[in-house]
């Protein structure tokens, strides 16, 4: 009986893993098969000369270039907004918060993590309307509002990953620097944060993926079908996920749908690129933190 | 022979989560001697050491009563008193843990770390102090040609001496050692014992140990825990 169960369990685990890998492979394969034929210079740059488009000399009207740049900028700004805030909040939660305050904050961050992105989008939209009415009628849903909303969306990932990786550190390591006369802040900066970097980085990678992929938030806060390269943080912009949503919901012919697949493939490649950058940055920072300085 | 008292505890009691670990411990430690604390494990020896540099304060739900006084600048001072700086105290009362705990950085950086924490930036001072500490810990000859190698690549015994050197680099007046040789082989342990005896000239040492013969060889005073008011000299 027991032996059977063990064999059954091993097979079950195997099958589960296989299912997962299979599903990922199927999705990627499907996208590649559908998307690769559509993937060409024209898809990205339309009729514009690629070089002059890259140098921002000429506008691209019928290509994905503005959407790619839009998504890239969006991810970078949102993560830049979320990381300092999230890491600081995570440090506070792990190292300073105690008792009642900690329980309360824990609860609030859980709630924030559970808010659906469409609600966050609505929050961003409301914020834009509020600012428009009360401060300046120049403010509309725009790139900046989108970034702020996305930053809110991913804040819990960064807070939690920072908090957990700090809390996991062995008490013996915690005491090492303190016993040598480090202040609490010195201990955090010189010993604990470098240790926690791996975990924090995983949180940032999750955040990057979420920012690049989310459609609900940007739909309500400033993404449009045609806007060109984002020129100002107060302007509207194009983004890949919005393009994919838009094209697949109202394509006129097969060729347009294929462009949607192409865009999906580009989005995935963009994410991969951003993950790689995050990994490299992490290695670099870890090295700096411990061996240099 | 007349010797000053360096450390004095008065009615020291300690508990974790309401479990009393130390009960009314009043002890005196003479300056520039080695005092050994022996006793079965789990009896509160490590905890006692933590009350001498206030490192227990990071443990949640722990509490202490009584007094600890240490002679600094010729005066007995309450280390839990208002005027006492926590970081200043820990610079004067060094500690070495049971398991060697070098940081993941080079040998040189490990030793220089406390200097960096103390805000010392002068390159000459740092170099001199690092070399002196390594000499004192008997490690200089072994590592002087590879100061930039990672501290984690040393052997266990060398790592522990690295940690001793690191604790010595700020020239502490008191050095607390919590079973410093228990994770090492006999040969490495013997090296460290000898080294501790040599440190007596500069420092007041308190060594927690569960090896009675080790204690007999190096200690001037032995306190047996659980402490019951009797001590062997
Ligand atoms: N951080 C802690 N939290 C709660 N209990 C602890 C903690 N550290 C030690 N104890 C308990 O206190 C007692 C004394 O521990 P310790 O001082 O480490 O003993 P020793 O060093 O003599 O072996 C043990 O029963 C141990 O379980
Ligand atoms: Mg112990």
Coordinates of N, CA and C in Angstrom, one line a residue, chain B:
Chain B
X1 N 48.7 39.3 45.0 CA 48.7 40.2 43.9 C 47.4 41.0 43.8
X2 N 47.5 42.3 43.7 CA 46.3 43.2 43.6 C 45.8 43.3 42.2
X3 N 44.6 43.0 41.9 CA 44.0 43.2 40.6 C 42.7 43.9 40.7
X4 N 42.5 44.8 39.7 CA 41.3 45.5 39.7 C 40.1 44.6 39.2
X5 N 38.9 45.0 39.6 CA 37.8 44.3 39.0 C 37.4 45.0 37.8
X6 N 37.2 44.2 36.7 CA 36.9 44.9 35.4 C 35.4 44.9 35.1
X7 N 34.8 43.7 35.4 CA 33.4 43.6 35.2 C 32.7 43.1 36.4
X8 N 31.5 43.6 36.7 CA 30.8 43.2 37.9 C 29.3 43.1 37.6
X9 N 28.7 41.9 37.9 CA 27.3 41.8 37.7 C 26.6 41.8 39.1
X10 N 25.5 42.5 39.2 CA 24.8 42.5 40.5 C 23.4 42.0 40.3
X11 N 23.1 40.9 40.9 CA 21.7 40.4 40.9 C 21.1 40.3 39.5
X12 N 21.9 39.8 38.6 CA 21.5 39.7 37.2 C 20.5 38.6 37.0
X13 N 19.4 38.9 36.5 CA 18.4 37.9 36.2 C 18.0 38.1 34.8
X14 N 17.6 37.0 34.1 CA 17.3 37.1 32.7 C 16.2 36.1 32.3
X15 N 15.3 36.5 31.5 CA 14.3 35.5 31.0 C 14.0 35.7 29.5
X16 N 13.7 34.6 28.9 CA 13.2 34.6 27.5 C 11.7 34.2 27.6
X17 N 10.8 35.0 27.1 CA 9.4 34.6 27.2 C 8.9 34.3 28.6
X18 N 9.5 34.9 29.6 CA 9.1 34.6 30.9 C 9.7 33.4 31.5
X19 N 10.5 32.6 30.8 CA 11.3 31.5 31.3 C 12.6 32.1 31.9
X20 N 12.8 31.9 33.2 CA 13.9 32.5 33.8 C 15.2 31.6 33.5
X21 N 16.2 32.2 32.9 CA 17.4 31.5 32.5 C 18.5 31.8 33.5
X22 N 18.6 33.1 33.9 CA 19.6 33.5 34.9 C 18.9 34.0 36.1
X23 N 19.4 33.6 37.3 CA 18.7 34.0 38.5 C 19.7 34.6 39.5
X24 N 19.6 35.9 39.6 CA 20.4 36.6 40.6 C 21.9 36.3 40.6
X25 N 22.5 36.4 39.4 CA 23.9 36.2 39.2 C 24.7 37.4 39.6
X26 N 25.5 37.2 40.6 CA 26.4 38.3 41.0 C 27.9 37.8 40.9
X27 N 28.6 38.3 40.0 CA 30.0 37.8 39.7 C 30.9 39.0 39.5
X28 N 32.2 38.7 39.8 CA 33.2 39.7 39.5 C 34.3 39.1 38.6
X29 N 34.7 39.9 37.7 CA 35.8 39.4 36.7 C 37.0 40.3 36.9
X30 N 38.1 39.8 37.1 CA 39.3 40.6 37.3 C 39.9 41.0 36.0
X31 N 40.5 42.2 36.0 CA 41.1 42.8 34.8 C 42.3 42.0 34.4
X32 N 42.4 41.8 33.0 CA 43.5 41.1 32.4 C 43.7 39.7 32.9
X33 N 42.6 39.0 33.1 CA 42.7 37.6 33.4 C 41.8 36.9 32.4
X34 N 41.9 35.6 32.4 CA 41.0 34.8 31.7 C 40.0 34.1 32.7
X35 N 38.7 34.3 32.5 CA 37.8 33.7 33.3 C 37.0 32.7 32.4
X36 N 36.9 31.5 32.9 CA 36.1 30.5 32.1 C 34.8 30.3 32.8
X37 N 33.8 30.1 31.9 CA 32.4 29.8 32.4 C 32.1 28.4 31.8
X38 N 31.9 27.5 32.7 CA 31.6 26.1 32.3 C 30.2 25.7 32.8
X39 N 29.7 24.6 32.2 CA 28.4 24.1 32.6 C 27.7 23.4 31.5
X40 N 26.7 22.7 31.8 CA 26.0 21.9 30.7 C 25.4 22.9 29.7
X41 N 25.0 22.3 28.6 CA 24.5 23.2 27.5 C 23.0 23.6 27.9
X42 N 22.6 24.7 27.4 CA 21.2 25.2 27.7 C 21.0 25.8 29.0
X43 N 22.1 26.0 29.7 CA 22.0 26.5 31.1 C 22.1 28.0 31.2
X44 N 22.4 28.7 30.1 CA 22.4 30.1 30.1 C 23.8 30.8 30.0
X45 N 24.8 30.0 29.6 CA 26.2 30.6 29.5 C 26.2 31.6 28.4
X46 N 25.7 31.3 27.2 CA 25.7 32.2 26.1 C 24.9 33.5 26.4
X47 N 23.8 33.2 27.0 CA 22.9 34.3 27.4 C 23.6 35.3 28.4
X48 N 24.4 34.7 29.3 CA 25.1 35.5 30.2 C 26.1 36.5 29.5
X49 N 26.8 35.9 28.5 CA 27.7 36.7 27.7 C 27.0 37.9 27.0
X50 N 25.8 37.5 26.5 CA 25.0 38.6 25.8 C 24.6 39.7 26.7
X51 N 24.5 39.5 28.0 CA 24.1 40.6 28.9 C 25.3 41.5 29.1
X52 N 26.5 41.1 28.7 CA 27.7 41.9 28.9 C 28.0 42.9 27.8
X53 N 27.4 42.6 26.6 CA 27.5 43.6 25.5 C 26.1 44.0 25.0
X54 N 25.1 43.7 25.7 CA 23.7 44.1 25.4 C 23.2 43.5 24.1
X55 N 23.8 42.4 23.6 CA 23.4 41.9 22.3 C 22.0 41.2 22.4
X56 N 21.6 40.9 23.7 CA 20.3 40.2 23.8 C 19.2 41.1 23.5
X57 N 19.4 42.4 23.4 CA 18.3 43.4 23.3 C 17.6 43.3 21.9
X58 N 18.2 42.6 21.0 CA 17.5 42.4 19.7 C 16.6 41.2 19.8
X59 N 16.7 40.4 20.8 CA 15.8 39.2 20.9 C 14.4 39.7 21.4
X60 N 13.3 39.4 20.7 CA 12.0 39.8 21.2 C 11.6 39.1 22.4
X61 N 10.9 39.7 23.2 CA 10.3 39.1 24.5 C 11.4 38.6 25.4
X62 N 12.5 39.3 25.5 CA 13.4 38.9 26.5 C 13.5 40.0 27.5
X63 N 13.9 39.7 28.7 CA 14.0 40.8 29.7 C 15.0 40.5 30.7
X64 N 15.6 41.6 31.2 CA 16.7 41.5 32.1 C 16.5 42.4 33.3
X65 N 17.0 41.9 34.5 CA 17.0 42.9 35.6 C 18.3 42.7 36.3
X66 N 18.6 43.7 37.1 CA 19.9 43.7 37.8 C 20.9 44.7 37.1
X67 N 22.1 44.6 37.5 CA 23.1 45.6 36.9 C 24.3 44.9 36.4
X68 N 24.9 45.5 35.3 CA 26.2 45.1 34.9 C 27.1 46.3 34.8
X69 N 28.2 46.2 35.5 CA 29.1 47.4 35.5 C 30.5 47.0 35.0
X70 N 31.0 47.8 34.1 CA 32.3 47.6 33.6 C 33.2 48.8 33.8
X71 N 34.5 48.5 34.1 CA 35.4 49.6 34.4 C 35.9 50.2 33.1
X72 N 35.5 51.4 32.7 CA 36.0 52.1 31.6 C 36.6 53.4 32.1
X73 N 37.7 53.8 31.5 CA 38.4 55.0 31.9 C 38.5 55.1 33.4
X74 N 38.9 54.0 34.1 CA 39.2 54.0 35.5 C 37.9 54.1 36.4
X75 N 36.7 54.0 35.8 CA 35.5 54.1 36.6 C 34.6 53.0 36.3
X76 N 34.0 52.4 37.4 CA 32.9 51.4 37.1 C 31.7 52.1 36.5
X77 N 31.3 51.7 35.4 CA 30.1 52.3 34.8 C 29.0 51.3 34.5
X78 N 27.8 51.7 34.7 CA 26.6 50.8 34.4 C 26.4 50.8 32.9
X79 N 26.6 49.6 32.3 CA 26.5 49.6 30.8 C 25.1 49.8 30.3
X80 N 24.1 49.7 31.3 CA 22.7 49.9 30.9 C 22.3 51.3 31.3
X81 N 23.3 52.1 31.7 CA 23.0 53.5 32.1 C 22.7 54.4 30.9
X82 N 22.2 55.6 31.2 CA 21.8 56.5 30.2 C 22.9 57.0 29.3
X83 N 24.0 57.2 29.9 CA 25.1 57.8 29.2 C 25.9 56.8 28.3
X84 N 25.5 55.6 28.3 CA 26.3 54.5 27.6 C 25.8 54.4 26.2
X85 N 26.8 54.6 25.3 CA 26.4 54.4 23.8 C 26.5 52.9 23.5
X86 N 25.5 52.4 22.8 CA 25.5 51.0 22.5 C 26.6 50.6 21.6
X87 N 26.8 51.4 20.5 CA 27.9 51.0 19.6 C 29.2 51.2 20.3
X88 N 29.4 52.2 21.1 CA 30.6 52.5 21.8 C 30.9 51.3 22.7
X89 N 29.9 50.8 23.4 CA 30.1 49.7 24.3 C 30.6 48.4 23.6
X90 N 29.9 48.2 22.4 CA 30.3 47.0 21.7 C 31.6 47.1 21.0
X91 N 32.1 48.3 20.9 CA 33.5 48.4 20.4 C 34.5 48.1 21.5
X92 N 34.1 48.4 22.7 CA 35.0 48.1 23.8 C 34.9 46.7 24.3
X93 N 33.7 46.1 24.1 CA 33.5 44.7 24.5 C 33.3 43.8 23.3
X94 N 34.4 43.2 22.8 CA 34.3 42.4 21.6 C 33.7 41.1 21.9
X95 N 33.2 40.4 20.8 CA 32.7 39.1 21.0 C 33.0 38.2 19.9
X96 N 33.3 36.9 20.2 CA 33.6 35.9 19.2 C 32.6 34.8 19.4
X97 N 32.0 34.3 18.3 CA 30.9 33.4 18.5 C 31.4 31.9 18.3
X98 N 30.5 31.0 18.6 CA 30.8 29.6 18.6 C 31.2 29.2 17.2
X99 N 30.4 29.5 16.2 CA 30.7 29.1 14.8 C 31.4 30.3 14.2
X100 N 32.5 30.1 13.5 CA 33.2 31.2 12.8 C 32.2 31.9 11.9
X101 N 32.2 33.3 11.9 CA 31.2 34.0 11.1 C 31.8 35.1 10.3
X102 N 32.8 34.7 9.4 CA 33.4 35.8 8.6 C 32.3 36.3 7.6
X103 N 32.4 37.5 7.2 CA 31.5 38.0 6.2 C 32.0 37.7 4.8
X104 N 31.1 37.6 3.9 CA 31.5 37.2 2.5 C 32.3 38.3 1.8
X105 N 33.4 38.6 2.3 CA 34.3 39.6 1.7 C 35.7 39.2 1.9
X106 N 36.7 40.0 1.4 CA 38.1 39.6 1.5 C 38.5 39.5 2.9
X107 N 39.7 38.9 3.2 CA 40.2 38.8 4.5 C 40.5 40.2 5.0
X108 N 41.1 41.0 4.2 CA 41.4 42.4 4.6 C 40.1 43.1 5.0
X109 N 39.1 43.0 4.1 CA 37.9 43.8 4.4 C 37.2 43.3 5.6
X110 N 37.3 42.0 5.9 CA 36.7 41.4 7.1 C 37.3 42.1 8.3
X111 N 38.6 42.2 8.4 CA 39.3 42.7 9.6 C 39.0 44.2 9.6
X112 N 39.0 44.9 8.5 CA 38.8 46.3 8.4 C 37.4 46.8 8.7
X113 N 36.5 45.8 8.6 CA 35.0 46.1 8.7 C 34.7 46.9 10.0
X114 N 35.1 46.5 11.2 CA 34.8 47.3 12.4 C 35.3 48.7 12.3
X115 N 36.5 48.9 11.7 CA 37.1 50.2 11.5 C 36.2 51.1 10.6
X116 N 35.7 50.4 9.6 CA 34.8 51.1 8.7 C 33.5 51.6 9.4
X117 N 33.0 50.6 10.2 CA 31.8 50.9 11.0 C 32.0 52.1 11.9
X118 N 33.2 52.1 12.5 CA 33.5 53.2 13.4 C 33.9 54.5 12.7
X119 N 33.8 54.5 11.4 CA 34.0 55.7 10.6 C 35.5 56.1 10.4
X120 N 36.4 55.1 10.6 CA 37.8 55.4 10.4 C 38.2 55.3 8.9
X121 N 38.7 56.3 8.3 CA 38.9 56.3 6.9 C 40.4 56.3 6.5
X122 N 41.2 56.8 7.5 CA 42.6 57.0 7.1 C 43.3 55.6 6.7
X123 N 43.8 55.6 5.5 CA 44.3 54.3 5.0 C 45.4 53.7 5.8
X124 N 46.4 54.6 6.3 CA 47.5 54.1 7.1 C 47.0 53.5 8.4
X125 N 46.1 54.2 9.1 CA 45.6 53.7 10.3 C 44.9 52.3 10.1
X126 N 44.2 52.2 9.0 CA 43.5 50.9 8.7 C 44.5 49.8 8.5
X127 N 45.5 50.1 7.6 CA 46.5 49.1 7.3 C 47.2 48.6 8.6
X128 N 47.6 49.6 9.4 CA 48.4 49.3 10.6 C 47.5 48.4 11.6
X129 N 46.3 48.8 11.7 CA 45.4 48.1 12.7 C 45.1 46.7 12.2
X130 N 44.9 46.6 10.9 CA 44.6 45.2 10.4 C 45.8 44.3 10.6
X131 N 47.0 44.8 10.3 CA 48.2 44.0 10.5 C 48.4 43.6 12.0
X132 N 48.2 44.6 12.8 CA 48.4 44.3 14.3 C 47.4 43.3 14.7
X133 N 46.1 43.4 14.3 CA 45.1 42.4 14.8 C 45.4 41.0 14.2
X134 N 45.9 41.0 13.0 CA 46.2 39.7 12.4 C 47.4 39.1 13.1
X135 N 48.4 39.9 13.5 CA 49.5 39.4 14.3 C 49.0 38.9 15.6
X136 N 48.2 39.6 16.3 CA 47.7 39.2 17.6 C 47.0 37.9 17.5
X137 N 46.2 37.7 16.4 CA 45.5 36.5 16.3 C 46.3 35.4 15.7
X138 N 47.6 35.6 15.5 CA 48.5 34.6 15.0 C 48.2 34.2 13.6
X139 N 47.6 35.1 12.8 CA 47.2 34.7 11.4 C 48.0 35.4 10.4
X140 N 48.8 36.4 10.8 CA 49.4 37.3 9.8 C 50.3 36.5 8.9
X141 N 51.2 35.6 9.4 CA 52.1 34.9 8.5 C 51.4 34.0 7.5
X142 N 50.2 33.5 7.9 CA 49.5 32.6 7.0 C 48.8 33.4 5.9
X143 N 48.3 34.6 6.2 CA 47.5 35.2 5.2 C 48.1 36.5 4.6
X144 N 49.3 36.9 5.0 CA 49.7 38.2 4.5 C 49.9 38.3 3.0
X145 N 50.0 37.2 2.3 CA 50.2 37.3 0.9 C 48.8 37.1 0.2
X146 N 47.8 36.9 0.9 CA 46.5 36.8 0.2 C 45.4 37.5 0.9
X147 N 45.7 38.7 1.3 CA 44.7 39.5 2.0 C 43.4 39.8 1.2
X148 N 43.6 39.7 -0.1 CA 42.4 40.0 -0.9 C 41.6 38.8 -1.3
X149 N 42.0 37.6 -0.8 CA 41.2 36.4 -1.0 C 39.9 36.5 -0.1
X150 N 38.9 35.7 -0.5 CA 37.7 35.7 0.3 C 38.0 35.1 1.7
X151 N 37.4 35.7 2.7 CA 37.6 35.1 4.1 C 36.9 33.8 4.2
X152 N 36.0 33.5 3.3 CA 35.3 32.2 3.4 C 36.1 31.0 2.9
X153 N 37.3 31.3 2.2 CA 38.1 30.2 1.7 C 39.1 29.7 2.7
X154 N 39.1 30.3 3.9 CA 40.1 29.8 4.9 C 39.5 28.6 5.6
X155 N 40.4 27.8 6.3 CA 40.0 26.7 7.0 C 39.2 27.1 8.2
X156 N 38.5 26.2 8.9 CA 37.7 26.5 10.0 C 38.5 27.2 11.1
X157 N 39.7 26.7 11.5 CA 40.5 27.3 12.5 C 40.9 28.6 12.1
X158 N 41.3 28.8 10.8 CA 41.8 30.1 10.4 C 40.6 31.1 10.4
X159 N 39.4 30.6 10.0 CA 38.3 31.5 10.0 C 38.0 32.0 11.5
X160 N 38.1 31.1 12.4 CA 37.9 31.5 13.8 C 38.9 32.5 14.2
X161 N 40.2 32.3 13.8 CA 41.2 33.3 14.2 C 41.0 34.6 13.5
X162 N 40.4 34.5 12.2 CA 40.0 35.7 11.5 C 39.0 36.5 12.3
X163 N 38.0 35.8 12.9 CA 37.0 36.4 13.7 C 37.5 37.0 14.9
X164 N 38.5 36.3 15.5 CA 39.2 36.9 16.7 C 39.9 38.2 16.3
X165 N 40.7 38.1 15.2 CA 41.4 39.3 14.7 C 40.4 40.5 14.5
X166 N 39.3 40.1 13.9 CA 38.3 41.2 13.6 C 37.7 41.8 14.9
X167 N 37.6 40.9 15.9 CA 37.1 41.5 17.2 C 38.2 42.3 17.9
X168 N 39.5 42.0 17.6 CA 40.6 42.7 18.2 C 40.9 44.0 17.6
X169 N 40.5 44.2 16.4 CA 41.0 45.3 15.6 C 40.7 46.7 16.2
X170 N 39.6 46.8 17.0 CA 39.3 48.0 17.6 C 39.9 48.1 19.0
X171 N 40.8 47.2 19.3 CA 41.5 47.1 20.6 C 40.5 47.1 21.8
X172 N 39.6 46.2 21.9 CA 38.6 46.1 22.9 C 39.3 45.9 24.3
X173 N 38.6 46.3 25.3 CA 39.1 46.1 26.7 C 38.7 44.8 27.2
X174 N 37.5 44.3 26.7 CA 37.0 43.0 27.1 C 36.7 42.2 25.9
X175 N 37.0 40.9 25.9 CA 36.7 40.0 24.8 C 35.9 38.8 25.3
X176 N 34.7 38.7 24.8 CA 33.8 37.6 25.2 C 34.0 36.5 24.1
X177 N 34.2 35.2 24.5 CA 34.3 34.2 23.6 C 33.3 33.0 23.9
X178 N 32.5 32.7 23.0 CA 31.4 31.7 23.3 C 31.8 30.4 22.7
X179 N 32.3 29.5 23.4 CA 32.8 28.2 22.9 C 33.6 28.4 21.6
X180 N 34.7 29.1 21.7 CA 35.4 29.5 20.4 C 36.0 28.3 19.7
X181 N 36.2 27.2 20.4 CA 36.9 26.1 19.8 C 36.0 24.9 19.5
X182 N 34.8 25.0 19.9 CA 34.0 23.8 19.9 C 33.7 23.2 18.5
X183 N 33.8 24.1 17.4 CA 33.6 23.6 16.1 C 34.9 23.3 15.4
X184 N 36.0 23.2 16.2 CA 37.3 23.0 15.5 C 38.0 21.7 15.9
X185 N 38.9 21.2 15.1 CA 39.7 20.1 15.5 C 40.7 20.4 16.6
X186 N 41.3 19.4 17.3 CA 42.2 19.6 18.4 C 43.3 20.5 18.1
X187 N 44.0 20.3 17.0 CA 45.1 21.1 16.7 C 44.8 22.6 16.6
X188 N 43.7 22.9 15.8 CA 43.3 24.3 15.7 C 42.9 24.9 17.1
X189 N 42.2 24.0 17.9 CA 41.8 24.5 19.2 C 43.0 24.8 20.0
X190 N 44.1 24.0 20.0 CA 45.3 24.3 20.8 C 45.9 25.6 20.4
X191 N 45.9 25.9 19.1 CA 46.4 27.2 18.6 C 45.7 28.3 19.2
X192 N 44.4 28.2 19.2 CA 43.5 29.3 19.7 C 43.7 29.5 21.2
X193 N 43.8 28.3 22.0 CA 44.0 28.4 23.4 C 45.3 29.2 23.7
X194 N 46.4 28.9 23.0 CA 47.6 29.6 23.3 C 47.5 31.0 23.0
X195 N 46.8 31.3 21.9 CA 46.6 32.7 21.5 C 45.8 33.5 22.6
X196 N 44.8 32.9 23.2 CA 44.0 33.5 24.2 C 44.9 33.9 25.4
X197 N 45.8 33.0 25.8 CA 46.7 33.3 26.9 C 47.5 34.5 26.6
X198 N 48.0 34.6 25.4 CA 48.8 35.8 25.0 C 48.0 37.1 25.0
X199 N 46.7 37.0 24.8 CA 45.9 38.2 24.8 C 45.6 38.8 26.1
X200 N 45.9 38.1 27.2 CA 45.6 38.5 28.5 C 46.3 39.9 28.9
X201 N 47.4 40.1 28.2 CA 48.2 41.3 28.6 C 47.4 42.6 28.3
X202 N 46.5 42.5 27.2 CA 45.8 43.7 26.8 C 44.3 43.7 27.1
X203 N 43.8 42.6 27.6 CA 42.4 42.4 27.5 C 41.9 41.6 28.6
X204 N 40.6 41.8 29.0 CA 40.0 40.9 30.0 C 39.2 39.9 29.2
X205 N 39.5 38.6 29.4 CA 38.8 37.6 28.6 C 37.8 36.8 29.4
X206 N 36.7 36.5 28.8 CA 35.7 35.6 29.4 C 35.4 34.5 28.3
X207 N 35.7 33.3 28.7 CA 35.6 32.2 27.7 C 34.6 31.2 28.2
X208 N 33.6 31.0 27.4 CA 32.6 29.9 27.7 C 33.2 28.7 27.1
X209 N 33.1 27.6 27.9 CA 33.7 26.3 27.4 C 33.0 25.2 28.0
X210 N 32.9 24.1 27.3 CA 32.4 22.9 28.0 C 33.5 21.8 28.1
X211 N 34.8 22.2 27.8 CA 35.9 21.3 28.0 C 36.6 21.7 29.3
X212 N 36.5 20.8 30.3 CA 37.1 21.1 31.6 C 38.6 21.2 31.5
X213 N 39.2 20.3 30.7 CA 40.7 20.3 30.6 C 41.2 21.6 30.0
X214 N 40.5 22.0 28.9 CA 40.9 23.3 28.3 C 40.9 24.4 29.3
X215 N 39.8 24.4 30.1 CA 39.6 25.4 31.1 C 40.8 25.4 32.1
X216 N 41.1 24.2 32.5 CA 42.2 24.1 33.5 C 43.5 24.7 33.0
X217 N 43.8 24.4 31.7 CA 45.0 24.9 31.1 C 45.1 26.4 31.1
X218 N 44.0 27.1 30.7 CA 44.2 28.5 30.4 C 43.5 29.5 31.3
X219 N 42.5 29.0 32.1 CA 41.8 30.0 32.9 C 42.4 30.3 34.2
X220 N 42.3 31.6 34.6 CA 42.7 32.0 36.0 C 41.6 31.8 37.0
X221 N 40.4 31.9 36.5 CA 39.2 31.7 37.4 C 38.2 30.9 36.6
X222 N 37.5 30.0 37.3 CA 36.4 29.3 36.6 C 35.1 29.5 37.4
X223 N 34.1 29.8 36.6 CA 32.7 29.9 37.2 C 31.9 28.7 36.7
X224 N 31.3 28.0 37.6 CA 30.5 26.9 37.2 C 29.0 27.4 37.1
X225 N 28.4 27.1 35.9 CA 26.9 27.4 35.8 C 26.2 26.1 35.9
X226 N 25.0 25.9 36.4 CA 24.2 27.0 36.9 C 24.9 27.7 38.2
X227 N 24.9 29.0 38.2 CA 25.6 29.7 39.2 C 24.8 29.6 40.5
X228 N 25.6 29.1 41.6 CA 24.9 29.0 42.8 C 25.7 29.7 44.0
X229 N 26.4 30.7 43.6 CA 27.1 31.5 44.6 C 28.5 30.9 44.9
X230 N 28.8 29.7 44.4 CA 30.1 29.1 44.6 C 30.9 29.2 43.4
X231 N 32.2 29.5 43.5 CA 33.0 29.5 42.4 C 34.4 28.9 42.7
X232 N 35.0 28.2 41.7 CA 36.3 27.7 42.0 C 37.3 28.7 41.5
X233 N 38.4 28.8 42.2 CA 39.5 29.7 41.7 C 40.7 28.9 41.3

